[in-house]
Amino acid sequence: MRPILTAAFFLIPTTIFAQECESVIALSKVQSVVISDKATVDQHAANFCNEYSKSSGNSSSTSFGASYKFLSASFGQSGASMEQVASRYCSAENSFKSSADAYKQYVESISPNAYDAYAQCIEMSKNNVRYNINAAGILPDEFTMSVSFSSGQANATSATLAYSAPEGITCKWDGTDEKTSSIPSGSTEILKCSRSDSSKRAYVTVVRKDEDNKPMTLSWPAYNADGVPVNQIASLETAIQAVTSTAQQLQDSVNALQTDNANLRAQLTKEIAKRKQTWVKNNEACPEGSQRLGTIGVIMLNGDYINNIGNGGKFNEGWTWTHPVLCWFQ
């Protein structure tokens, strides 16, 4: 029984770490969805992929519809097709199974660049440093994160943490200007960061200096003038779609012009075919509907000569010279 109890003892904190670290995802969130835990996402992905592989999206299962709705929401307000959801959340090798990194795909969809911070947070939590970002306190130009340390070892009385950030971002530990803070065991300190330009994406890195030096880098998205986080990946995809749409419209126009040109050529060929010329004797009028182009000279073999275009006289041995009038039908 003792080994079983020991195993349970280690499983429980791991789950707690994951739940606590979900808060760091909130800072980078660009989709208006509630952040779900890994178990929930994995279950929805498993339900969806299993049913999708069997029915190609035509399943009437209630759980399939619920899982599709849940997963498609991670794509944004416009949602996504079943094919798009399957492409992101189902295994490429085995469509009956969800992808091994389904939760990573989910996190990156709603909070670009946040999954690494989530994974780093869990690793640091295992060393008794825990982070929590209050979603209600996230503003376009400011956020606050609590950092707590609770040592399980008698010789580890404090944890030393430091932050780094690019130009334009200022952070303070409990209101001080120091970049490094020593947190006593059983204590919590507040790291408050602000920035001068919220229209540009930024980041803040926190690292424990006294032990493993493992960093946790928080991605801070850009915000628009209305205070809404900008999904730069979605914006890029939209721009690509716009360019693709424009290119298709241009191609359609070219195809239409080519079709019109072919039609015009065909019509011109028909019109030319309708136009015929004829010969008349030089003392006769052109037929009705035709135009007289003038008198011409033609030399013909005596054996081929037919005297219906006017005889002009002999021309050397075996040839006859004629002077017909050329008429052209309009």
Short mmCIF file of C-alpha atoms in Angstrom, two decimals:
data_model
loop_
_atom_site.label_atom_id
_atom_site.label_comp_id
_atom_site.label_asym_id
_atom_site.label_seq_id
_atom_site.Cartn_x
_atom_site.Cartn_y
_atom_site.Cartn_z
CA MET A 1 0.00 0.00 0.00
CA ARG A 2 2.83 2.40 0.74
CA PRO A 3 4.08 2.55 -2.88
CA ILE A 4 0.55 3.31 -4.07
CA LEU A 5 0.20 6.13 -1.57
CA THR A 6 3.55 7.52 -2.64
CA ALA A 7 2.48 7.53 -6.31
CA ALA A 8 -0.73 9.35 -5.45
CA PHE A 9 1.28 11.89 -3.50
CA PHE A 10 3.24 12.85 -6.62
CA LEU A 11 0.29 12.85 -9.02
CA ILE A 12 -1.78 15.32 -7.06
CA PRO A 13 0.80 18.17 -7.02
CA THR A 14 1.41 17.75 -10.78
CA THR A 15 -2.28 18.33 -11.45
CA ILE A 16 -2.28 21.31 -9.12
CA PHE A 17 0.77 22.79 -10.88
CA ALA A 18 -1.00 22.55 -14.25
CA GLN A 19 -4.11 24.23 -12.89
CA GLU A 20 -2.12 27.07 -11.35
CA CYS A 21 -0.04 27.57 -14.51
CA GLU A 22 -3.12 27.98 -16.68
CA SER A 23 -3.18 31.56 -15.43
CA VAL A 24 0.00 32.44 -17.39
CA ILE A 25 -1.87 31.54 -20.58
CA ALA A 26 -4.31 34.36 -19.89
CA LEU A 27 -1.72 37.10 -20.50
CA SER A 28 -1.30 36.07 -24.14
CA LYS A 29 -4.95 35.25 -24.81
CA VAL A 30 -6.34 36.72 -28.03
CA GLN A 31 -9.56 34.68 -28.31
CA SER A 32 -12.69 35.35 -26.26
CA VAL A 33 -12.90 31.90 -24.72
CA VAL A 34 -12.54 30.59 -21.19
CA ILE A 35 -9.23 28.77 -20.76
CA SER A 36 -9.85 25.05 -20.28
CA ASP A 37 -7.55 22.52 -18.66
CA LYS A 38 -5.61 19.83 -20.48
CA ALA A 39 -7.92 16.99 -19.46
CA THR A 40 -10.97 18.78 -20.88
CA VAL A 41 -9.27 19.63 -24.17
CA ASP A 42 -7.88 16.10 -24.56
CA GLN A 43 -11.32 14.58 -23.94
CA HIS A 44 -13.00 16.82 -26.52
CA ALA A 45 -10.24 16.11 -29.04
CA ALA A 46 -10.60 12.35 -28.47
CA ASN A 47 -14.41 12.51 -28.90
CA PHE A 48 -14.22 14.60 -32.03
CA CYS A 49 -11.44 12.66 -33.79
CA ASN A 50 -12.99 9.27 -33.07
CA GLU A 51 -16.38 10.24 -34.49
CA TYR A 52 -14.95 12.30 -37.36
CA SER A 53 -12.88 9.37 -38.60
CA LYS A 54 -15.97 7.16 -38.67
CA SER A 55 -18.42 9.55 -40.28
CA SER A 56 -16.32 12.24 -41.99
CA GLY A 57 -18.21 14.85 -39.99
CA ASN A 58 -21.73 13.50 -40.53
CA SER A 59 -22.15 12.05 -37.06
CA SER A 60 -25.35 12.89 -35.19
CA SER A 61 -23.74 12.13 -31.84
CA THR A 62 -24.38 14.79 -29.21
CA SER A 63 -20.87 14.47 -27.81
CA PHE A 64 -19.40 14.91 -31.32
CA GLY A 65 -21.33 18.12 -31.86
CA ALA A 66 -20.35 19.45 -28.44
CA SER A 67 -16.67 18.62 -28.98
CA TYR A 68 -16.69 20.20 -32.45
CA LYS A 69 -18.24 23.37 -31.06
CA PHE A 70 -15.71 23.48 -28.21
CA LEU A 71 -12.66 22.98 -30.44
CA SER A 72 -13.82 25.25 -33.27
CA ALA A 73 -14.20 28.10 -30.78
CA SER A 74 -10.42 28.13 -30.37
CA PHE A 75 -10.14 29.37 -33.97
CA GLY A 76 -11.89 32.64 -33.12
CA GLN A 77 -15.32 34.16 -33.51
CA SER A 78 -15.70 32.87 -37.06
CA GLY A 79 -15.17 29.30 -35.88
CA ALA A 80 -13.75 26.68 -38.20
CA SER A 81 -14.84 23.90 -40.52
CA MET A 82 -14.72 20.28 -39.38
CA GLU A 83 -11.81 19.70 -41.76
CA GLN A 84 -9.85 22.51 -40.12
CA VAL A 85 -10.56 21.18 -36.63
CA ALA A 86 -9.52 17.68 -37.69
CA SER A 87 -6.33 19.01 -39.25
CA ARG A 88 -5.34 20.74 -36.02
CA TYR A 89 -6.49 18.29 -33.35
CA CYS A 90 -6.42 14.81 -34.90
CA SER A 91 -3.38 12.62 -35.41
CA ALA A 92 -1.95 12.67 -38.93
CA GLU A 93 -0.93 9.02 -38.60
CA ASN A 94 -4.17 7.79 -37.08
CA SER A 95 -7.27 9.92 -37.61
CA PHE A 96 -9.15 7.86 -34.98
CA LYS A 97 -6.93 9.39 -32.30
CA SER A 98 -6.42 12.93 -31.16
CA SER A 99 -3.03 14.51 -31.69
CA ALA A 100 -0.47 13.96 -28.93
CA ASP A 101 -0.02 17.73 -28.67
CA ALA A 102 -3.73 18.61 -28.76
CA TYR A 103 -3.45 20.81 -25.68
CA LYS A 104 -0.47 22.66 -27.13
CA GLN A 105 -2.46 23.28 -30.32
CA TYR A 106 -5.36 24.55 -28.22
CA VAL A 107 -3.22 26.91 -26.15
CA GLU A 108 -1.39 28.29 -29.17
CA SER A 109 -4.72 28.89 -30.90
CA ILE A 110 -6.16 31.03 -28.13
CA SER A 111 -2.86 32.40 -26.76
CA PRO A 112 -0.05 32.51 -29.33
CA ASN A 113 3.41 31.77 -27.84
CA ALA A 114 1.88 30.92 -24.45
CA TYR A 115 2.37 27.15 -24.36
CA ASP A 116 6.10 27.38 -23.66
CA ALA A 117 5.40 29.71 -20.73
CA TYR A 118 2.80 27.22 -19.45
CA ALA A 119 5.29 24.33 -19.66
CA GLN A 120 8.05 26.43 -18.06
CA CYS A 121 5.70 27.44 -15.26
CA ILE A 122 4.97 23.78 -14.45
CA GLU A 123 8.69 22.97 -14.31
CA MET A 124 9.38 25.87 -11.96
CA SER A 125 6.38 24.96 -9.82
CA LYS A 126 7.95 21.56 -9.21
CA ASN A 127 10.80 23.48 -7.57
CA ASN A 128 8.35 25.25 -5.26
CA VAL A 129 8.10 28.54 -7.19
CA ARG A 130 4.55 29.22 -8.24
CA TYR A 131 3.08 31.91 -10.46
CA ASN A 132 -0.38 33.34 -10.81
CA ILE A 133 -1.63 36.06 -13.14
CA ASN A 134 -5.02 37.50 -12.32
CA ALA A 135 -6.92 37.72 -15.61
CA ALA A 136 -8.96 40.64 -14.29
CA GLY A 137 -5.75 42.59 -13.78
CA ILE A 138 -4.49 42.25 -17.35
CA LEU A 139 -4.62 45.60 -19.17
CA PRO A 140 -3.22 46.68 -22.54
CA ASP A 141 -0.35 48.50 -20.82
CA GLU A 142 -0.12 46.71 -17.46
CA PHE A 143 -0.30 43.30 -15.79
CA THR A 144 0.40 41.91 -12.34
CA MET A 145 1.75 38.49 -11.40
CA SER A 146 2.11 37.00 -7.95
CA VAL A 147 5.14 34.81 -7.27
CA SER A 148 5.19 32.58 -4.22
CA PHE A 149 7.86 30.31 -2.75
CA SER A 150 7.25 27.45 -0.34
CA SER A 151 10.25 25.28 0.33
CA GLY A 152 10.04 21.68 1.42
CA GLN A 153 13.70 21.68 2.43
CA ALA A 154 15.12 23.11 5.63
CA ASN A 155 18.19 24.55 3.92
CA ALA A 156 16.21 26.36 1.23
CA THR A 157 14.95 29.40 3.06
CA SER A 158 14.42 31.66 0.07
CA ALA A 159 14.31 31.79 -3.72
CA THR A 160 16.01 34.50 -5.78
CA LEU A 161 14.19 35.57 -8.90
CA ALA A 162 15.01 38.15 -11.53
CA TYR A 163 13.17 39.59 -14.50
CA SER A 164 14.29 40.94 -17.83
CA ALA A 165 12.32 42.87 -20.43
CA PRO A 166 13.00 44.85 -23.62
CA GLU A 167 13.13 48.61 -23.80
CA GLY A 168 9.79 50.26 -23.16
CA ILE A 169 8.74 47.82 -20.43
CA THR A 170 9.22 48.50 -16.72
CA CYS A 171 8.65 45.93 -13.96
CA LYS A 172 8.82 46.26 -10.18
CA TRP A 173 8.99 43.72 -7.36
CA ASP A 174 6.60 44.88 -4.64
CA GLY A 175 7.04 48.45 -5.84
CA THR A 176 10.85 48.51 -5.76
CA ASP A 177 13.13 49.29 -8.68
CA GLU A 178 15.27 46.19 -8.18
CA LYS A 179 15.32 43.65 -11.00
CA THR A 180 16.08 40.84 -8.55
CA SER A 181 14.06 39.77 -5.54
CA SER A 182 14.73 37.25 -2.77
CA ILE A 183 11.45 35.65 -1.70
CA PRO A 184 11.48 33.97 1.76
CA SER A 185 9.88 30.53 2.03
CA GLY A 186 6.17 30.83 2.70
CA SER A 187 6.02 34.31 1.17
CA THR A 188 4.57 35.90 -1.95
CA GLU A 189 5.76 38.91 -3.90
CA ILE A 190 4.08 40.88 -6.66
CA LEU A 191 5.70 41.61 -9.99
CA LYS A 192 3.94 44.51 -11.70
CA CYS A 193 4.89 45.33 -15.30
CA SER A 194 3.87 48.24 -17.51
CA ARG A 195 4.74 49.34 -21.03
CA SER A 196 4.73 52.59 -22.92
CA ASP A 197 3.41 51.23 -26.24
CA SER A 198 0.67 48.63 -26.13
CA SER A 199 0.36 48.50 -29.93
CA LYS A 200 3.50 46.34 -30.17
CA ARG A 201 3.93 42.76 -29.01
CA ALA A 202 6.32 42.38 -26.06
CA TYR A 203 7.57 39.87 -23.51
CA VAL A 204 8.80 39.57 -19.92
CA THR A 205 11.17 36.82 -18.75
CA VAL A 206 11.40 35.64 -15.13
CA VAL A 207 14.21 33.33 -14.02
CA ARG A 208 15.17 31.71 -10.73
CA LYS A 209 18.81 32.64 -10.12
CA ASP A 210 19.72 30.62 -7.02
CA GLU A 211 18.98 27.12 -8.29
CA ASP A 212 18.26 25.95 -11.79
CA ASN A 213 18.24 29.23 -13.77
CA LYS A 214 15.22 27.99 -15.71
CA PRO A 215 13.43 30.94 -17.36
CA MET A 216 9.75 31.52 -17.97
CA THR A 217 9.04 33.92 -20.83
CA LEU A 218 5.62 35.56 -20.89
CA SER A 219 4.33 36.74 -24.26
CA TRP A 220 2.42 40.04 -24.06
CA PRO A 221 0.29 40.61 -27.18
CA ALA A 222 -0.30 43.90 -28.92
CA TYR A 223 -3.63 45.67 -28.43
CA ASN A 224 -5.65 47.78 -30.83
CA ALA A 225 -7.07 51.23 -30.13
CA ASP A 226 -10.19 49.66 -28.59
CA GLY A 227 -8.16 47.74 -26.03
CA VAL A 228 -8.65 44.39 -27.74
CA PRO A 229 -5.68 42.02 -28.09
CA VAL A 230 -4.48 41.64 -31.65
CA ASN A 231 -4.11 38.14 -32.98
CA GLN A 232 -1.16 38.75 -35.28
CA ILE A 233 -1.24 35.21 -36.65
CA ALA A 234 -4.92 35.58 -37.56
CA SER A 235 -4.19 39.03 -39.03
CA LEU A 236 -1.44 37.53 -41.18
CA GLU A 237 -3.73 34.71 -42.29
CA THR A 238 -6.42 37.27 -43.16
CA ALA A 239 -3.89 39.28 -45.17
CA ILE A 240 -2.79 36.15 -47.02
CA GLN A 241 -6.41 35.26 -47.73
CA ALA A 242 -7.01 38.79 -49.05
CA VAL A 243 -3.98 38.56 -51.35
CA THR A 244 -5.08 35.11 -52.49
CA SER A 245 -8.59 36.40 -53.13
CA THR A 246 -7.25 39.36 -55.11
CA ALA A 247 -5.00 37.08 -57.15
CA GLN A 248 -7.98 34.84 -57.90
CA GLN A 249 -10.06 37.83 -58.97
CA LEU A 250 -7.25 38.95 -61.29
CA GLN A 251 -6.98 35.44 -62.71
CA ASP A 252 -10.74 35.37 -63.25
CA SER A 253 -10.48 38.70 -65.09
CA VAL A 254 -7.65 37.35 -67.28
CA ASN A 255 -9.69 34.23 -68.03
CA ALA A 256 -12.69 36.39 -68.94
CA LEU A 257 -10.55 38.56 -71.26
CA GLN A 258 -9.12 35.45 -72.90
CA THR A 259 -12.63 34.13 -73.42
CA ASP A 260 -13.79 37.46 -74.87
CA ASN A 261 -10.75 37.53 -77.16
CA ALA A 262 -11.46 34.00 -78.38
CA ASN A 263 -15.09 34.94 -79.00
CA LEU A 264 -14.09 38.04 -80.93
CA ARG A 265 -11.66 36.05 -83.05
CA ALA A 266 -14.34 33.48 -83.82
CA GLN A 267 -16.80 36.23 -84.75
CA LEU A 268 -14.23 37.93 -86.94
CA THR A 269 -13.50 34.65 -88.70
CA LYS A 270 -17.20 34.22 -89.39
CA GLU A 271 -17.48 37.76 -90.71
CA ILE A 272 -14.48 37.31 -93.00
CA ALA A 273 -15.95 34.05 -94.24
CA LYS A 274 -19.10 35.89 -95.20
CA ARG A 275 -17.17 38.32 -97.36
CA LYS A 276 -16.66 36.98 -100.91
CA GLN A 277 -15.19 38.39 -104.06
CA THR A 278 -16.26 37.80 -107.66
CA TRP A 279 -15.16 38.72 -111.14
CA VAL A 280 -17.18 40.39 -113.87
CA LYS A 281 -16.34 41.46 -117.36
CA ASN A 282 -14.83 44.89 -117.55
CA ASN A 283 -17.88 46.23 -119.33
CA GLU A 284 -20.32 44.90 -116.72
CA ALA A 285 -21.49 46.28 -113.35
CA CYS A 286 -20.74 44.53 -110.08
CA PRO A 287 -23.55 42.42 -108.59
CA GLU A 288 -25.92 44.06 -106.11
CA GLY A 289 -24.49 44.19 -102.59
CA SER A 290 -20.88 44.27 -103.80
CA GLN A 291 -18.37 47.04 -104.31
CA ARG A 292 -16.27 47.60 -107.42
CA LEU A 293 -12.61 47.48 -106.44
CA GLY A 294 -11.21 48.09 -109.93
CA THR A 295 -10.00 46.52 -113.15
CA ILE A 296 -7.12 44.10 -112.95
CA GLY A 297 -5.01 42.16 -115.40
CA VAL A 298 -4.92 38.36 -115.35
CA ILE A 299 -2.89 36.02 -117.58
CA MET A 300 -4.48 32.58 -117.99
CA LEU A 301 -3.55 29.39 -119.83
CA ASN A 302 -5.52 28.98 -122.99
CA GLY A 303 -6.67 25.54 -121.89
CA ASP A 304 -8.05 26.92 -118.58
CA TYR A 305 -9.48 30.11 -120.02
CA ILE A 306 -13.24 30.63 -119.89
CA ASN A 307 -14.46 33.71 -121.62
CA ASN A 308 -16.75 34.98 -118.90
CA ILE A 309 -14.45 37.64 -117.50
CA GLY A 310 -13.57 39.34 -120.76
CA ASN A 311 -10.99 38.65 -123.40
CA GLY A 312 -8.03 41.00 -123.45
CA GLY A 313 -6.05 39.36 -126.23
CA LYS A 314 -3.25 36.91 -126.77
CA PHE A 315 -0.17 36.99 -124.56
CA ASN A 316 2.67 34.88 -125.95
CA GLU A 317 2.08 31.35 -127.12
CA GLY A 318 -0.47 29.44 -125.02
CA TRP A 319 -1.60 32.35 -122.83
CA THR A 320 -4.54 34.76 -122.90
CA TRP A 321 -4.58 38.21 -121.35
CA THR A 322 -7.85 39.30 -119.65
CA HIS A 323 -9.01 42.42 -117.88
CA PRO A 324 -11.84 41.57 -115.44
CA VAL A 325 -13.35 43.80 -112.75
CA LEU A 326 -12.93 42.66 -109.13
CA CYS A 327 -16.08 43.03 -106.97
CA TRP A 328 -16.14 42.65 -103.15
CA PHE A 329 -19.22 41.77 -101.12
CA GLN A 330 -19.56 43.75 -97.84
#
